[in-house]
Short mmCIF file of C-alpha atoms and ligand atoms in Angstrom, two decimals:
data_model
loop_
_atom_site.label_atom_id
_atom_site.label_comp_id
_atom_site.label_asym_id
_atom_site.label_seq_id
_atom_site.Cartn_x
_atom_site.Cartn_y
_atom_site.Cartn_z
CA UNK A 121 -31.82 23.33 -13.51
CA UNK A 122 -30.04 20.42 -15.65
CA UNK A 123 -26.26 20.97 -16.64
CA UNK A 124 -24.40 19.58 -18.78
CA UNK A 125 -21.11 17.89 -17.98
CA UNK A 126 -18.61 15.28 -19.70
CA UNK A 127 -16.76 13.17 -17.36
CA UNK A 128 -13.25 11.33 -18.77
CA UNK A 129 -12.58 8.10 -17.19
CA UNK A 130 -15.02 6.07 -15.75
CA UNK A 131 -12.62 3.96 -13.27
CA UNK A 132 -13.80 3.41 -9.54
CA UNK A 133 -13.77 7.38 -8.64
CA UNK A 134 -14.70 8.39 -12.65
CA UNK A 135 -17.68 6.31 -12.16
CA UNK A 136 -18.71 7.69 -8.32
CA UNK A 137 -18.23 11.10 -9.81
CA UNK A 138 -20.65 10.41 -12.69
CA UNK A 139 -23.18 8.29 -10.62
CA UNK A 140 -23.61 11.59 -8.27
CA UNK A 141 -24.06 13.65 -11.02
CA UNK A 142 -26.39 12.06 -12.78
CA UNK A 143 -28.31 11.27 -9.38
CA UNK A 144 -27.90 15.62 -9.29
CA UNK A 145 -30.23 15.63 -12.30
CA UNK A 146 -26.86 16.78 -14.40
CA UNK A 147 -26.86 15.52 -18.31
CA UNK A 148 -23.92 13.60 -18.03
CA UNK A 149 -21.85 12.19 -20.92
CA UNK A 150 -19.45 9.77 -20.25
CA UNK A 151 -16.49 8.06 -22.20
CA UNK A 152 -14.49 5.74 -20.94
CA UNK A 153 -11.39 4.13 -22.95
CA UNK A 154 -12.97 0.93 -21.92
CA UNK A 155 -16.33 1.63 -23.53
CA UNK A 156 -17.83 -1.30 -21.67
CA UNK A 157 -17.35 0.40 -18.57
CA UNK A 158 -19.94 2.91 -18.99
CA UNK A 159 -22.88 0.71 -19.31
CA UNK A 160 -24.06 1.09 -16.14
CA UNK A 161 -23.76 4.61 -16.33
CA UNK A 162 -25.99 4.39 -19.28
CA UNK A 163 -28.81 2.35 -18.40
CA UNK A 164 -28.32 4.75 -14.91
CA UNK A 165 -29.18 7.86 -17.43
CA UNK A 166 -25.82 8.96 -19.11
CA UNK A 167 -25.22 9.38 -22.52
CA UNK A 168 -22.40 7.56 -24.21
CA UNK A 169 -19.74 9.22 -26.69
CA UNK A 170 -18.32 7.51 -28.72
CA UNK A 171 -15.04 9.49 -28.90
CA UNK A 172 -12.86 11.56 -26.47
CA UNK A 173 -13.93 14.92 -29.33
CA UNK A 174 -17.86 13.64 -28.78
CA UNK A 175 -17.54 14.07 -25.21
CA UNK A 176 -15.78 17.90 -25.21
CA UNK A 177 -18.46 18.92 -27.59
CA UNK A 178 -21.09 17.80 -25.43
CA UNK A 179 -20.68 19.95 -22.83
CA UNK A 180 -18.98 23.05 -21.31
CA UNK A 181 -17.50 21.67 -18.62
CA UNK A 182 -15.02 18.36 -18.87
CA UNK A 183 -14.34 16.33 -16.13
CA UNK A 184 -11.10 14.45 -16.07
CA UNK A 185 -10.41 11.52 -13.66
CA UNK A 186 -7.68 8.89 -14.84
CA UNK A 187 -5.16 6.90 -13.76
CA UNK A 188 -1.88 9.40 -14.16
CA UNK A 189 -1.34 12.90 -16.21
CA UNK A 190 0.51 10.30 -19.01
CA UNK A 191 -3.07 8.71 -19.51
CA UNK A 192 -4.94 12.46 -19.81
CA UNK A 193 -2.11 13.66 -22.34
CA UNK A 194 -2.83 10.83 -24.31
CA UNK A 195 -6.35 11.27 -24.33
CA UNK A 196 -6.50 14.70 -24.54
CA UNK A 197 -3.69 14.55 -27.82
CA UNK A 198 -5.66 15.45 -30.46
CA UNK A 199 -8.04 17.71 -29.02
CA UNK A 200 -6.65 20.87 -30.26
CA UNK A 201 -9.00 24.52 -30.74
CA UNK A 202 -12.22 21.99 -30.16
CA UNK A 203 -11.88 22.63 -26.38
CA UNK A 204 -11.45 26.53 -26.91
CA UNK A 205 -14.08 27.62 -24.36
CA UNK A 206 -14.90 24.87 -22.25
CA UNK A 207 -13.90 24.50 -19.10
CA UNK A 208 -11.50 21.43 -17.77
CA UNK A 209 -11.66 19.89 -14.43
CA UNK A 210 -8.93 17.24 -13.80
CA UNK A 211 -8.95 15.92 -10.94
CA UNK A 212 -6.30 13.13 -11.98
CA UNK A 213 -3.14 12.71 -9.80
CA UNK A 214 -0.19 14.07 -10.32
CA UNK A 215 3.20 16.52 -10.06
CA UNK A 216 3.70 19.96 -10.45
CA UNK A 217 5.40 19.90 -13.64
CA UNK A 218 2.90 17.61 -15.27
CA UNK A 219 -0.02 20.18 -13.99
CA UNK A 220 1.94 23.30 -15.26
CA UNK A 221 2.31 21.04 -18.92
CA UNK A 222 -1.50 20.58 -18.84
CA UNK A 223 -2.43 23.64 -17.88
CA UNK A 224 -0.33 25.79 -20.53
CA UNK A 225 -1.47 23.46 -23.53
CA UNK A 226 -4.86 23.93 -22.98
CA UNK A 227 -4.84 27.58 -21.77
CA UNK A 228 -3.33 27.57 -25.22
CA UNK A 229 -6.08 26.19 -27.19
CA UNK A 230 -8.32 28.79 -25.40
CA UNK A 231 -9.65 26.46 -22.70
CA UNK A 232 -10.41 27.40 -19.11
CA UNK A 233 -8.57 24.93 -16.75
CA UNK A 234 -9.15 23.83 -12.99
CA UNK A 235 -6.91 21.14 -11.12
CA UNK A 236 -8.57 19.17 -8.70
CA UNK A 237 -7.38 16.99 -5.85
CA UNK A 238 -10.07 14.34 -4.54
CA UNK A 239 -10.19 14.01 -1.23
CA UNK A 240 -12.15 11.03 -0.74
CA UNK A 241 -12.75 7.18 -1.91
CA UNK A 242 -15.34 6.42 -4.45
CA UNK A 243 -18.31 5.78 -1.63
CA UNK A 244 -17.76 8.93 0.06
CA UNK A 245 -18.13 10.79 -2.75
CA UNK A 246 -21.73 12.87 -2.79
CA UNK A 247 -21.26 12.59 1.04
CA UNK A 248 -20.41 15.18 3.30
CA UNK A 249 -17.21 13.51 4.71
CA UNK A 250 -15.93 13.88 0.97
CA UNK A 251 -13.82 17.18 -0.14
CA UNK A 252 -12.28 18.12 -3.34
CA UNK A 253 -9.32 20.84 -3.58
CA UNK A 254 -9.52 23.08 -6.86
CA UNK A 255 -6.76 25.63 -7.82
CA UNK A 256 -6.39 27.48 -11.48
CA UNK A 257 -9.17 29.90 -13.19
CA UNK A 258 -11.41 31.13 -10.70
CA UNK A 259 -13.98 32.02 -12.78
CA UNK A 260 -14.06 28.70 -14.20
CA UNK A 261 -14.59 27.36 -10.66
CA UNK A 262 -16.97 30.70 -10.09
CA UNK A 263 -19.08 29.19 -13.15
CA UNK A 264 -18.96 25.33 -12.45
CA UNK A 265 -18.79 25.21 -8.40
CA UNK A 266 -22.71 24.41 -8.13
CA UNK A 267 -22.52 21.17 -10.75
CA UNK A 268 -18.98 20.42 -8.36
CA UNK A 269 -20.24 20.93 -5.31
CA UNK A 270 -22.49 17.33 -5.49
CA UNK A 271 -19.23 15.55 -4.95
CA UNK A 272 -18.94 17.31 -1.57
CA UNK A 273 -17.23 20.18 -0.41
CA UNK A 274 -15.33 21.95 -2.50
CA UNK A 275 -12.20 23.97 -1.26
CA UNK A 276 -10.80 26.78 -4.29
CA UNK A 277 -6.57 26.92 -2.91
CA UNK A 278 -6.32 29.90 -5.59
CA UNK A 279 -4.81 30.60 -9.16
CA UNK A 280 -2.35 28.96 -9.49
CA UNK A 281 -2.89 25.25 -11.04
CA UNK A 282 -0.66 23.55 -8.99
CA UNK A 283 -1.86 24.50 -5.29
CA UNK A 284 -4.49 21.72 -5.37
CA UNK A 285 -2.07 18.74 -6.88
CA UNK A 286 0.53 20.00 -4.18
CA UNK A 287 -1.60 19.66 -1.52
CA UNK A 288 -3.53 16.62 -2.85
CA UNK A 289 -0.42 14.86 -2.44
CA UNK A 290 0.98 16.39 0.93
CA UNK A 291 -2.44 15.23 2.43
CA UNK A 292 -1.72 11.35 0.64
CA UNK A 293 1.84 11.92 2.35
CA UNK A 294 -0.24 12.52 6.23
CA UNK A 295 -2.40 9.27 5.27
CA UNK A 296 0.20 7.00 3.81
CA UNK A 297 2.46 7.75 6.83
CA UNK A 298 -0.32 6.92 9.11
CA UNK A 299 -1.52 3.93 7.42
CA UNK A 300 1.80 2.75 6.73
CA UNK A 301 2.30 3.57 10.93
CA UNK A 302 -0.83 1.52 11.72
CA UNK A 303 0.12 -1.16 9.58
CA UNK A 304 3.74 -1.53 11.57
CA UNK A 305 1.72 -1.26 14.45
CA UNK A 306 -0.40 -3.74 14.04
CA UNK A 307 2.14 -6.30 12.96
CA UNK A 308 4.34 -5.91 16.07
CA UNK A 309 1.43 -6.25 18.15
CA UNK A 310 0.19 -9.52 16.12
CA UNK A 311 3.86 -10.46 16.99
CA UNK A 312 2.80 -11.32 20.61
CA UNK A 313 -1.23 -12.64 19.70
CA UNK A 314 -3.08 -9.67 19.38
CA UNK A 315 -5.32 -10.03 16.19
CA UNK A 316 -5.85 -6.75 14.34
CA UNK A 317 -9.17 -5.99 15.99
CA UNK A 318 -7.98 -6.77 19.05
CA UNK A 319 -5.78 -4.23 18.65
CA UNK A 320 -7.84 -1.33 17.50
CA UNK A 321 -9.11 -0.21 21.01
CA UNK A 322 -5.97 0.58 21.70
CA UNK A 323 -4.43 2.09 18.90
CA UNK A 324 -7.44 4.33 17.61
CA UNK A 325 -7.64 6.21 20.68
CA UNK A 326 -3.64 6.52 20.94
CA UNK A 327 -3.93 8.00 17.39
CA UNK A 328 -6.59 10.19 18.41
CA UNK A 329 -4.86 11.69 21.63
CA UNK A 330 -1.67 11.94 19.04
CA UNK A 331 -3.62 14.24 16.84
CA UNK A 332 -3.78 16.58 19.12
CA UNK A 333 -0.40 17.81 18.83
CA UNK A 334 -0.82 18.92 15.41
CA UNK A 335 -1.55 22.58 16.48
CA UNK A 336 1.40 23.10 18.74
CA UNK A 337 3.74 20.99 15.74
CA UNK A 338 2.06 23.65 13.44
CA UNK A 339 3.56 26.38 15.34
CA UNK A 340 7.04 24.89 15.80
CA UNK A 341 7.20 24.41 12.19
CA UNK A 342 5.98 28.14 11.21
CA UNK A 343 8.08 29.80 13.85
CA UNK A 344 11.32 27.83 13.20
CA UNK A 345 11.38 27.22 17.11
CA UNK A 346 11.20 23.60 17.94
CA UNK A 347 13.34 24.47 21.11
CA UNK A 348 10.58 26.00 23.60
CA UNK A 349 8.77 24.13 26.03
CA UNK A 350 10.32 20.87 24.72
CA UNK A 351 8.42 17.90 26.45
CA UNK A 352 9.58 15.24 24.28
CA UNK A 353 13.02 15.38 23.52
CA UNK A 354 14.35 14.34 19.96
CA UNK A 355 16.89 11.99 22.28
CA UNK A 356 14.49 10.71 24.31
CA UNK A 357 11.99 9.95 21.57
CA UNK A 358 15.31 8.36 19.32
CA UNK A 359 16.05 5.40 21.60
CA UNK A 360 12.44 4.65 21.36
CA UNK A 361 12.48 4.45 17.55
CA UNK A 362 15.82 2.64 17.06
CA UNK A 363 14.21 -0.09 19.93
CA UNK A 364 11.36 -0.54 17.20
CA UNK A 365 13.39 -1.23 14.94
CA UNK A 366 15.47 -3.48 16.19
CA UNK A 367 12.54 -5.21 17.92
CA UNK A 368 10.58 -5.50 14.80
CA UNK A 369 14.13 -7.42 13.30
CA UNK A 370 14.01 -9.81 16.50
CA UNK A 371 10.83 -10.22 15.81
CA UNK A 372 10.86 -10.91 12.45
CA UNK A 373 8.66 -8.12 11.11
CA UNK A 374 10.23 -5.75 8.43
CA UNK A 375 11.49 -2.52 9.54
CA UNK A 376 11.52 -1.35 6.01
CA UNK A 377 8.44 1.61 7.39
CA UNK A 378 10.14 2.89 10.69
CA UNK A 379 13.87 2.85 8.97
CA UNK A 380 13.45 5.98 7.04
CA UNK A 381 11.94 7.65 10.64
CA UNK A 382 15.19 6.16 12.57
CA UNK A 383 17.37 7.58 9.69
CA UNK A 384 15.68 11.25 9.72
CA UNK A 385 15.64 11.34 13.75
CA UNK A 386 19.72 10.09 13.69
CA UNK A 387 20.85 13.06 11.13
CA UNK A 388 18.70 15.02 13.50
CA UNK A 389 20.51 14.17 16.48
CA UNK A 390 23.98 14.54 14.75
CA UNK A 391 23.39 17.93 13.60
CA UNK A 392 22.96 18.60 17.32
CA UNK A 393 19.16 18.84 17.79
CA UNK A 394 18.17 16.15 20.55
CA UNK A 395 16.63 18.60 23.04
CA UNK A 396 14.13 19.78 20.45
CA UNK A 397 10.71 18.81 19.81
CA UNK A 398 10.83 16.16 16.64
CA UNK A 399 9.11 18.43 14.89
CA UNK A 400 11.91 19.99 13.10
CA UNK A 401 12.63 16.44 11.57
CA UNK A 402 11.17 17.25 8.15
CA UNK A 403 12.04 20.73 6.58
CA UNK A 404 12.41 21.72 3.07
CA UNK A 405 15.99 21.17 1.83
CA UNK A 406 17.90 24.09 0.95
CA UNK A 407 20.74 22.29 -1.36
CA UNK A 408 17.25 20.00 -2.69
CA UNK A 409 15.39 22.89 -3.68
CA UNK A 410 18.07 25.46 -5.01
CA UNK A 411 18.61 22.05 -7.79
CA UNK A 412 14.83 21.71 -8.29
CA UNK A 413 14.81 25.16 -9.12
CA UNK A 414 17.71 25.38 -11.34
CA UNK A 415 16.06 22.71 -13.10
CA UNK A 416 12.84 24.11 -13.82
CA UNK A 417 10.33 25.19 -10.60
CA UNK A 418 8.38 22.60 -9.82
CA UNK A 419 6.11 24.23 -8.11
CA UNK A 420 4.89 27.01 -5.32
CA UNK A 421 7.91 27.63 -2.78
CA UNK A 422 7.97 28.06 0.40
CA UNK A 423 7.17 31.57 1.50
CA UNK A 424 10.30 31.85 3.97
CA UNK A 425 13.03 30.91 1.09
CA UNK A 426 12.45 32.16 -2.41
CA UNK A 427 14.82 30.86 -5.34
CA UNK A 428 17.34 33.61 -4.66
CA UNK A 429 18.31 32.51 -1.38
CA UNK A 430 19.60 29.66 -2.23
CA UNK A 431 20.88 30.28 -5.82
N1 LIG B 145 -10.16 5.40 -6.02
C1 LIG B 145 -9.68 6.13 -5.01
O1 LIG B 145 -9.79 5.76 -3.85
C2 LIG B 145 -8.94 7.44 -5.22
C3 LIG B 145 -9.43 8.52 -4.29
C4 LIG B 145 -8.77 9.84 -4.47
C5 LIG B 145 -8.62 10.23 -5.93
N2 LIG B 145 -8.16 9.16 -6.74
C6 LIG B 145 -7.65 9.54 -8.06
O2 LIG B 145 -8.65 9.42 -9.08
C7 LIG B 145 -8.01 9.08 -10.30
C8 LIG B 145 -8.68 7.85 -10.89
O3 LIG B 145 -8.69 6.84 -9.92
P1 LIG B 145 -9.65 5.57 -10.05
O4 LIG B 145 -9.87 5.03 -8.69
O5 LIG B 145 -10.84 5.88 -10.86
O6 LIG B 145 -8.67 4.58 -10.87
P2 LIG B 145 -9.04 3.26 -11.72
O7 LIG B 145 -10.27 2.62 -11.19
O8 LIG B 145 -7.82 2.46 -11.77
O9 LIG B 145 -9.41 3.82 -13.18
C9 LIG B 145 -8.42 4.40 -14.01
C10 LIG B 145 -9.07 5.11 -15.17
O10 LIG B 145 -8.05 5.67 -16.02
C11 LIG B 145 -8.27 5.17 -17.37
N3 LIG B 145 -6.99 5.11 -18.06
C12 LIG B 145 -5.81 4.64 -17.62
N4 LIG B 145 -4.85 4.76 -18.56
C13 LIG B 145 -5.45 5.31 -19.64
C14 LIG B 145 -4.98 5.71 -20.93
N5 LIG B 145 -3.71 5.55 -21.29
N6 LIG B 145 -5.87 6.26 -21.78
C15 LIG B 145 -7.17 6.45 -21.43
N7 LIG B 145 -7.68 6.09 -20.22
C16 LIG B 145 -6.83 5.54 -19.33
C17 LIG B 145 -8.91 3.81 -17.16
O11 LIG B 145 -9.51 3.44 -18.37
P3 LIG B 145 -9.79 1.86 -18.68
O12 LIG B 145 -8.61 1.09 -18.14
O13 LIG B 145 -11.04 1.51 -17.96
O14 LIG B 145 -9.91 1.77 -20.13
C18 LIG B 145 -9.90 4.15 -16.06
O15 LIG B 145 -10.99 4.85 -16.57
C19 LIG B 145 -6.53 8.79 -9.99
O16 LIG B 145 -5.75 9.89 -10.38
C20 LIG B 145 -6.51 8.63 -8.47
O17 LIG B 145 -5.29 9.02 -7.88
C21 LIG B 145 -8.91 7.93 -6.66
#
């Protein structure tokens, strides 16, 4: 059966999200600040609104995709008691604090809201390799999850708003460190003639066998216990990173990626951790979050260490 739905920002992954509903046999309205920028939409099947109010009262469930949460509060300003009743998907990046904002004002004006983290670039979406996190009013999500589920597959985190936006951006931290990996990679190797694709038999299958110790990492990190069956010692693994470095200098490449990992793996080793596993490298700062929540939780924290033990 058609459904209605108003989608809010009609960039690159506004406009995949509104293509694949439409293509879902959805009534879509669009609006776009850039009005010209639904056109396509509209010969495609959409309707246009005119204004940001024309789009909320065409439908009961609002998609939001912009560029930051500073962009939705601006669009969203004026909307007041007219969005009492609908329900609001955003699935625009963003931080804790800026979700919790969002979420309040519109609970507020008696709407039902959903954060959403997209998991996918604009051609995957409708595919099955795309995946969207949702977190806030479950029956919201209960309600819209068929007309959400054409983007792909959709993964509900729970209640709270800011599950999704947390882990939208702890799995952009996994892919920027890998890119950002691949890209030093590939410039050391280009240092001595390989040409990018030249390089990728080698260094797809190297990240592919890395992968693997995910699980076992997982298990340090829950446990606490980055000390048993240590096969690759922080030490060992340090003199490694601190020759990348330096090589990339000699070589002229910019360190500027691996420096951070040298730094880490050094205060590491000085606090007297170089026969563990590196996987106790990153952990949540006691002194770092006792100050972020002193100055206003940002945010779910971490099961193990709850405000009062550090404040
Ligand atoms: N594209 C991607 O690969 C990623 C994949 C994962 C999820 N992201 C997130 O999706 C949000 C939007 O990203 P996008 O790719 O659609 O971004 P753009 O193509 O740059 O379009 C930006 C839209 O935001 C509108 N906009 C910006 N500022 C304002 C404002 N102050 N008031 C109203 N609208 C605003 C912009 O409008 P216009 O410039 O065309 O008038 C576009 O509609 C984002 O959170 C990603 O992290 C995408």
């Amino acid at each position: 059966m058609s459904k209605s739905i108003s989608i809010i920002g009609l960039g690159a992954m506004g406009t995949a999200l509104a293509k694949t509903l439409i293509d879902a046999g959805d009534t879509a309205t669009v609006w776009n600040r850039t009005s010209a920028r639904a056109d396509a939409l509209v010969a495609r099947g959409a309707r246009r609104a005119a204004t940001v109010a024309e789009a909320i009262a065409a439908s009961d469930v609002l998609i939001l995709c912009l560029t930051d949460y500073a962009a939705v509060e601006t669009t969203l300003a004026d909307v007041g008691t007219a969005i009492a009743g609908k329900t609001v998907v955003n699935l625009t990046n963003g931080r804790p604090h800026e979700v919790r904002a969002i979420a309040a004002r519109l609970a507020g004006y008696g709407a039902r809201y959903l954060d959403g983290g997209i998991m996918a670039t604009p051609p995957m979406i409708g595919t099955p390799h795309a995946f969207v996190l949702y977190s806030g009013d479950r029956a919201a999500f209960g309600d819209a999850g068929e007309q959400l589920a054409a983007f792909g597959q959709s993964h509900y985190l729970g209640e709270d708003p800011v599950l999704a936006a947390v882990s939208d951006l702890a799995l952009l931290s996994a892919m920027y460190g890998l890119f950002g990996g691949y890209l030093h990679a590939t410039a050391l190797a280009g240092s001595v003639g390989f040409t990018a694709k030249q390089f990728l038999p080698l260094v797809e299958p190297w990240l592919a066998a890395m992968m693997t110790a995910l699980p076992d990492y997982a298990e340090r990190i829950d446990s606490g216990d980055h000390s048993r069956d240590v096969m690759s010692n922080l030490s060992m693994q340090s003199v490694a990173i601190t020759n990348i470095v330096a090589a990339s200098r000699s070589l002229g490449i910019d360190p500027a990626f691996m420096e951070p990992i040298e730094r880490l793996a050094k205060k590491r080793l000085a606090a007297g951790f170089g026969s563990d596993e590196a996987s106790g490298q990153v952990r949540a700062d006691d002194a770092l979050q006792c100050a972020a929540s002193k100055q206003q939780a940002d945010g779910p924290r971490s099961k193990r260490r709850g405000p009062s033990a550090c404040c």
